[in-house]
mmCIF file of C-alpha atoms in Angstrom:
data_model
loop_
_atom_site.group_PDB
_atom_site.id
_atom_site.type_symbol
_atom_site.label_atom_id
_atom_site.label_comp_id
_atom_site.label_asym_id
_atom_site.label_seq_id
_atom_site.Cartn_x
_atom_site.Cartn_y
_atom_site.Cartn_z
ATOM 1 C CA MET W 71 0.572 8.622 15.450
ATOM 2 C CA ALA W 72 2.341 10.704 12.840
ATOM 3 C CA LEU W 73 3.067 10.535 9.166
ATOM 4 C CA LYS W 74 6.053 11.893 7.329
ATOM 5 C CA SER W 75 5.491 13.639 4.023
ATOM 6 C CA SER W 76 7.842 15.219 1.531
ATOM 7 C CA SER W 77 6.781 18.582 2.908
ATOM 8 C CA GLY W 78 7.754 17.688 6.480
ATOM 9 C CA ASP W 79 6.649 15.710 9.490
ATOM 10 C CA ILE W 80 2.948 15.811 10.175
ATOM 11 C CA GLY W 81 0.650 13.921 12.467
ATOM 12 C CA PHE W 82 -1.749 13.831 15.357
ATOM 13 C CA LYS W 83 -1.105 13.072 18.993
ATOM 14 C CA SER W 84 -3.799 11.856 21.333
ATOM 15 C CA GLY W 85 -3.913 13.368 24.768
ATOM 16 C CA SER W 86 -6.719 14.089 27.210
ATOM 17 C CA GLY W 87 -9.340 13.423 24.544
ATOM 18 C CA LYS W 88 -7.936 15.987 22.098
ATOM 19 C CA ARG W 89 -5.915 15.488 18.932
ATOM 20 C CA LYS W 90 -2.998 17.859 18.447
ATOM 21 C CA LEU W 91 -0.731 18.319 15.449
ATOM 22 C CA GLN W 92 2.807 17.214 16.255
ATOM 23 C CA SER W 93 6.079 16.297 14.602
ATOM 24 C CA GLY W 94 6.887 12.618 14.321
ATOM 25 C CA ILE W 95 7.648 9.711 12.029
ATOM 26 C CA PHE W 96 5.496 7.213 10.174
ATOM 27 C CA LYS W 97 5.139 3.798 11.792
ATOM 28 C CA SER W 98 5.172 0.921 9.330
ATOM 29 C CA ARG W 99 2.605 -1.137 11.270
ATOM 30 C CA ILE W 100 -0.606 0.810 11.593
ATOM 31 C CA PRO W 101 -2.801 -0.070 14.581
ATOM 32 C CA LYS W 102 -6.440 -0.577 13.602
ATOM 33 C CA ALA W 103 -7.636 2.415 15.639
ATOM 34 C CA GLU W 104 -5.057 4.653 13.992
ATOM 35 C CA LEU W 105 -6.167 4.024 10.406
ATOM 36 C CA SER W 106 -9.257 6.199 10.657
ATOM 37 C CA VAL W 107 -7.004 8.918 12.067
ATOM 38 C CA ILE W 108 -4.710 8.566 9.053
ATOM 39 C CA ALA W 109 -7.611 8.661 6.589
ATOM 40 C CA ARG W 110 -8.965 11.740 8.366
ATOM 41 C CA GLN W 111 -5.528 13.343 8.240
ATOM 42 C CA VAL W 112 -5.219 12.649 4.498
ATOM 43 C CA HIS W 113 -8.685 14.151 4.024
ATOM 44 C CA ASP W 114 -7.771 17.244 6.063
ATOM 45 C CA LEU W 115 -4.543 17.749 4.127
ATOM 46 C CA ALA W 116 -6.401 17.566 0.826
ATOM 47 C CA TRP W 117 -9.173 19.843 2.083
ATOM 48 C CA THR W 118 -6.599 22.522 2.931
ATOM 49 C CA GLY W 119 -4.982 22.233 -0.495
ATOM 50 C CA GLN W 120 -1.937 20.258 0.647
ATOM 51 C CA HIS W 121 -2.378 17.610 -2.020
ATOM 52 C CA ALA W 122 1.283 16.563 -2.241
ATOM 53 C CA ALA W 123 1.328 15.863 1.498
ATOM 54 C CA ALA W 124 -2.029 14.055 1.271
ATOM 55 C CA ILE W 125 -0.713 11.859 -1.548
ATOM 56 C CA ASP W 126 2.497 11.106 0.358
ATOM 57 C CA SER W 127 0.604 10.217 3.534
ATOM 58 C CA ALA W 128 -1.865 7.955 1.721
ATOM 59 C CA THR W 129 0.953 6.263 -0.191
ATOM 60 C CA GLN W 130 2.881 5.581 3.015
ATOM 61 C CA ALA W 131 -0.193 4.154 4.732
ATOM 62 C CA LEU W 132 -0.964 1.951 1.716
ATOM 63 C CA GLY W 133 2.540 0.490 2.033
ATOM 64 C CA ASP W 134 1.361 -1.566 5.017
ATOM 65 C CA SER W 135 0.263 -4.939 3.622
ATOM 66 C CA LYS W 136 -2.058 -5.641 6.570
ATOM 67 C CA ILE W 137 -4.567 -2.901 5.741
ATOM 68 C CA LYS W 138 -8.117 -4.201 5.259
ATOM 69 C CA PRO W 139 -9.745 -3.822 1.822
ATOM 70 C CA ALA W 140 -12.237 -1.173 2.988
ATOM 71 C CA ASP W 141 -9.409 0.915 4.432
ATOM 72 C CA GLN W 142 -7.363 0.494 1.247
ATOM 73 C CA MET W 143 -10.385 1.717 -0.697
ATOM 74 C CA SER W 144 -10.730 4.818 1.483
ATOM 75 C CA LEU W 145 -7.061 5.717 1.184
ATOM 76 C CA ARG W 146 -7.007 5.112 -2.583
ATOM 77 C CA ASP W 147 -10.185 7.157 -2.982
ATOM 78 C CA LEU W 148 -8.653 10.065 -1.071
ATOM 79 C CA ARG W 149 -5.393 9.787 -2.994
ATOM 80 C CA ALA W 150 -7.247 9.694 -6.339
ATOM 81 C CA GLU W 151 -9.101 12.838 -5.329
ATOM 82 C CA SER W 152 -5.813 14.617 -4.644
ATOM 83 C CA TYR W 153 -4.290 13.349 -7.881
ATOM 84 C CA SER W 154 -7.316 14.762 -9.711
ATOM 85 C CA ALA W 155 -6.983 18.089 -7.917
ATOM 86 C CA ILE W 156 -3.390 18.524 -9.103
ATOM 87 C CA GLY W 157 -4.276 17.404 -12.623
ATOM 88 C CA ASN W 158 -2.607 14.002 -12.553
ATOM 89 C CA LEU W 159 -5.580 12.156 -13.974
ATOM 90 C CA ASP W 160 -3.584 9.129 -15.127
ATOM 91 C CA LEU W 161 -2.620 8.310 -11.533
ATOM 92 C CA ALA W 162 -6.168 9.044 -10.365
ATOM 93 C CA MET W 163 -7.405 6.509 -12.930
ATOM 94 C CA LYS W 164 -4.767 4.021 -11.771
ATOM 95 C CA ASP W 165 -6.118 4.283 -8.213
ATOM 96 C CA ALA W 166 -9.705 3.955 -9.476
ATOM 97 C CA LYS W 167 -8.753 0.763 -11.335
ATOM 98 C CA ALA W 168 -6.947 -0.573 -8.257
ATOM 99 C CA MET W 169 -10.104 0.132 -6.249
ATOM 100 C CA MET W 170 -12.033 -1.957 -8.771
ATOM 101 C CA LYS W 171 -9.703 -4.927 -8.202
ATOM 102 C CA ILE W 172 -10.056 -4.586 -4.435
ATOM 103 C CA ALA W 173 -13.862 -4.387 -4.647
ATOM 104 C CA LYS W 174 -13.956 -7.517 -6.814
ATOM 105 C CA SER W 175 -11.604 -9.414 -4.485
ATOM 106 C CA VAL W 176 -13.785 -9.217 -1.366
ATOM 107 C CA GLY W 177 -16.643 -11.591 -0.652
ATOM 108 C CA ALA W 178 -20.178 -10.889 -1.850
ATOM 109 C CA LYS W 179 -21.202 -9.698 1.635
ATOM 110 C CA HIS W 180 -18.884 -6.676 1.436
ATOM 111 C CA ALA W 181 -18.688 -6.153 -2.324
ATOM 112 C CA SER W 182 -21.672 -3.845 -2.928
ATOM 113 C CA PRO W 183 -20.574 -0.845 -0.828
ATOM 114 C CA LEU W 184 -17.002 -1.117 -2.099
ATOM 115 C CA GLN W 185 -18.139 -1.450 -5.708
ATOM 116 C CA ALA W 186 -20.361 1.625 -5.335
ATOM 117 C CA MET W 187 -17.441 3.563 -3.864
ATOM 118 C CA ASN W 188 -15.237 2.455 -6.749
ATOM 119 C CA LEU W 189 -17.789 3.271 -9.422
ATOM 120 C CA ASN W 190 -18.348 6.744 -7.966
ATOM 121 C CA ARG W 191 -14.613 7.493 -8.028
ATOM 122 C CA LEU W 192 -14.293 6.005 -11.510
ATOM 123 C CA ALA W 193 -17.148 8.196 -12.769
ATOM 124 C CA LEU W 194 -15.518 11.334 -11.350
ATOM 125 C CA VAL W 195 -12.161 10.543 -12.945
ATOM 126 C CA GLN W 196 -13.781 9.643 -16.270
ATOM 127 C CA MET W 197 -15.727 12.885 -16.229
ATOM 128 C CA ARG W 198 -12.584 14.925 -15.575
ATOM 129 C CA MET W 199 -10.812 13.081 -18.380
ATOM 130 C CA GLY W 200 -13.636 13.998 -20.762
ATOM 131 C CA ASP W 201 -15.083 10.489 -21.045
ATOM 132 C CA LEU W 202 -18.660 11.534 -20.351
ATOM 133 C CA ASN W 203 -20.242 8.366 -21.757
ATOM 134 C CA GLY W 204 -18.010 6.194 -19.568
ATOM 135 C CA ALA W 205 -18.736 8.428 -16.574
ATOM 136 C CA LEU W 206 -22.464 8.092 -17.162
ATOM 137 C CA LYS W 207 -22.190 4.277 -17.318
ATOM 138 C CA SER W 208 -20.085 4.137 -14.133
ATOM 139 C CA ALA W 209 -22.371 6.508 -12.245
ATOM 140 C CA THR W 210 -25.484 4.615 -13.345
ATOM 141 C CA ALA W 211 -23.948 1.291 -12.297
ATOM 142 C CA ALA W 212 -23.077 2.723 -8.877
#
């Protein structure tokens, strides 16, 4: 499985139990087992300071309409973190608000963990935007 970013082709290839970086292209239909690999890849890109590539990879993965709400939340959370890191707080807030809609759209059985995830991200973005009272409310509600 590989993703294509604006900075080049990136991805992981499975083989003999190991994951290796390889060149490749993004597949529009993401197999269920591959999504955690994509989320991990987005995380690793962000962790190494490659925020543009992380944002591109998350955006491409979110383009698949068959992604489950929890996976959408993870990808949006990672993308919001990268947006925050590069100082694009408006887009980070947009992802946090989209996470709120996703958390509210799932059934009560799954809502609590997703709402907590959303409120944590919202609090971080609010704090970085200087809205400390809003951040305190979001963090307390989480």
